[in-house]
Amino acid sequence: MATARRWHLMGSPGFEYSGEEARQLLRHRLDWGTLETWFEDGQAAQLGVVTNGERAMVSFMDLESGRGEHLVDLRASGTSGSYQLASGKVDVRADRDTVTFEDAGRAVAYFIEHARWPDDVSVEDDHRSSARAPR
């Protein structure tokens, strides 16, 4: 039987977040002006959210296996800016490579609780450029 992953803020292993707590944290960090959030599980996996307040880039990386993926919005077109990284850099992202902030929070909460994405989101493998559409 696989051991459940316990997610915490990167570099702060003292508090493990439930899915709903992580979702609330993303909202609070947005209110505080912190637009980049990274969770880690202590097993070489990272879950990141970078937002501009309306849309968010949501990424999962398993550093041990090299697996990487991110959520995509197959219906979106155009670009959005103001994705402020912790380094101070401000990015512009294709809207296709982002989802709404609400969908990002919901998907992160689900991922933390179930170790997989919800069935109604599209995911793109970062090593293959093909998206898995919702089931």
Coordinates of C-alpha atoms in Angstrom, one line a residue:
M1 CA 0.0 0.0 0.0
A2 CA 1.4 3.4 -1.0
T3 CA 2.1 6.0 1.7
A4 CA -0.1 9.1 1.5
R5 CA 1.9 12.2 0.6
R6 CA 1.8 15.0 3.2
W7 CA 2.1 18.4 1.6
H8 CA 3.7 21.5 3.3
L9 CA 5.0 24.9 2.1
M10 CA 8.4 24.5 0.5
G11 CA 11.0 24.9 3.2
S12 CA 8.5 24.7 6.0
P13 CA 7.9 21.1 6.9
G14 CA 6.4 21.9 10.3
F15 CA 2.8 22.1 9.1
E16 CA 1.1 19.7 6.7
Y17 CA -1.9 21.1 4.7
S18 CA -5.1 19.3 3.9
G19 CA -6.5 20.1 0.5
E20 CA -9.0 22.7 1.8
E21 CA -6.3 24.3 4.0
A22 CA -4.1 24.6 0.9
R23 CA -6.9 26.2 -1.0
Q24 CA -7.5 28.7 1.7
L25 CA -3.8 29.4 1.9
L26 CA -3.7 30.2 -1.8
R27 CA -6.5 32.7 -1.2
H28 CA -4.8 34.3 1.8
R29 CA -1.5 34.6 0.0
L30 CA -3.2 36.3 -2.9
D31 CA -4.7 38.8 -0.5
W32 CA -1.2 39.4 1.0
G33 CA 0.2 39.9 -2.5
T34 CA 2.2 36.7 -2.6
L35 CA 1.4 35.3 -6.1
E36 CA 3.8 32.3 -6.1
T37 CA 3.3 29.3 -3.8
W38 CA 5.1 26.0 -3.8
F39 CA 4.2 23.0 -1.8
E40 CA 6.5 20.0 -1.3
D41 CA 5.8 16.5 0.0
G42 CA 9.2 15.4 1.4
Q43 CA 9.3 12.7 -1.3
A44 CA 10.8 14.8 -4.1
A45 CA 7.5 16.1 -5.4
Q46 CA 6.6 19.8 -5.8
L47 CA 3.2 21.4 -6.5
G48 CA 3.3 25.1 -7.6
V49 CA 0.8 27.8 -8.2
V50 CA 1.7 31.2 -9.8
T51 CA -1.2 33.5 -10.2
N52 CA -2.0 37.0 -11.5
G53 CA -5.2 37.0 -9.4
E54 CA -7.5 35.9 -12.2
R55 CA -5.7 33.0 -13.8
A56 CA -3.0 30.6 -12.4
M57 CA -0.3 28.3 -13.7
V58 CA -0.5 25.1 -11.7
S59 CA 2.5 22.7 -12.0
F60 CA 3.4 19.3 -10.5
M61 CA 7.0 18.0 -10.6
D62 CA 8.3 14.7 -9.4
L63 CA 12.0 15.4 -9.1
E64 CA 12.9 11.8 -8.6
S65 CA 11.2 10.5 -11.8
G66 CA 11.6 13.7 -13.8
R67 CA 7.8 13.7 -14.4
G68 CA 6.4 17.2 -14.9
E69 CA 2.9 18.4 -15.9
H70 CA 0.7 21.5 -15.6
L71 CA -3.0 22.2 -15.9
V72 CA -4.3 23.7 -19.2
D73 CA -7.4 25.3 -20.4
L74 CA -8.0 23.9 -23.9
R75 CA -10.6 26.6 -24.7
A76 CA -8.5 29.6 -23.8
S77 CA -6.6 31.8 -26.2
G78 CA -4.5 34.9 -25.8
T79 CA -2.1 35.8 -23.1
S80 CA -2.2 37.3 -19.6
G81 CA 0.5 39.1 -17.7
S82 CA 1.3 40.1 -14.1
Y83 CA 2.4 36.7 -12.9
Q84 CA 4.8 37.9 -10.2
L85 CA 7.4 35.3 -9.2
A86 CA 9.1 35.3 -5.8
S87 CA 12.4 36.3 -7.6
G88 CA 10.8 39.6 -8.6
K89 CA 10.4 38.6 -12.3
V90 CA 7.0 39.2 -13.8
D91 CA 5.9 36.7 -16.5
V92 CA 3.4 36.7 -19.3
R93 CA 1.7 33.3 -19.8
A94 CA -0.4 31.8 -22.6
D95 CA -4.0 31.6 -21.2
R96 CA -4.0 28.0 -22.5
D97 CA -1.3 27.1 -20.0
T98 CA -3.3 28.5 -17.1
V99 CA -6.7 28.0 -15.5
T100 CA -8.9 30.3 -13.5
F101 CA -7.7 31.0 -9.9
E102 CA -10.8 29.3 -8.5
D103 CA -10.2 26.2 -10.6
A104 CA -6.5 26.2 -9.5
G105 CA -7.5 26.2 -5.9
R106 CA -10.1 23.5 -6.4
A107 CA -7.6 21.3 -8.4
V108 CA -4.8 21.8 -5.8
A109 CA -7.1 20.8 -3.0
Y110 CA -8.2 17.7 -4.8
F111 CA -4.7 16.8 -5.8
I112 CA -3.5 17.0 -2.2
E113 CA -6.4 14.9 -0.9
H114 CA -6.3 12.2 -3.7
A115 CA -2.8 12.2 -5.2
R116 CA -4.3 12.9 -8.7
W117 CA -6.0 15.7 -10.5
P118 CA -9.8 15.9 -10.6
D119 CA -11.4 14.3 -13.6
D120 CA -12.7 17.6 -15.0
V121 CA -9.3 19.3 -15.6
S122 CA -7.0 19.0 -18.5
V123 CA -3.3 18.2 -17.9
E124 CA -0.3 18.6 -20.2
D125 CA 2.8 16.5 -19.8
D126 CA 5.7 18.9 -19.8
H127 CA 7.9 16.4 -21.6
R128 CA 5.4 15.6 -24.4
S129 CA 3.3 18.6 -25.5
S130 CA 0.0 16.7 -25.5
A131 CA -2.8 17.4 -23.2
R132 CA -5.1 14.9 -21.5
A133 CA -8.6 16.3 -21.7
P134 CA -11.1 15.9 -18.9
R135 CA -12.8 12.5 -18.6

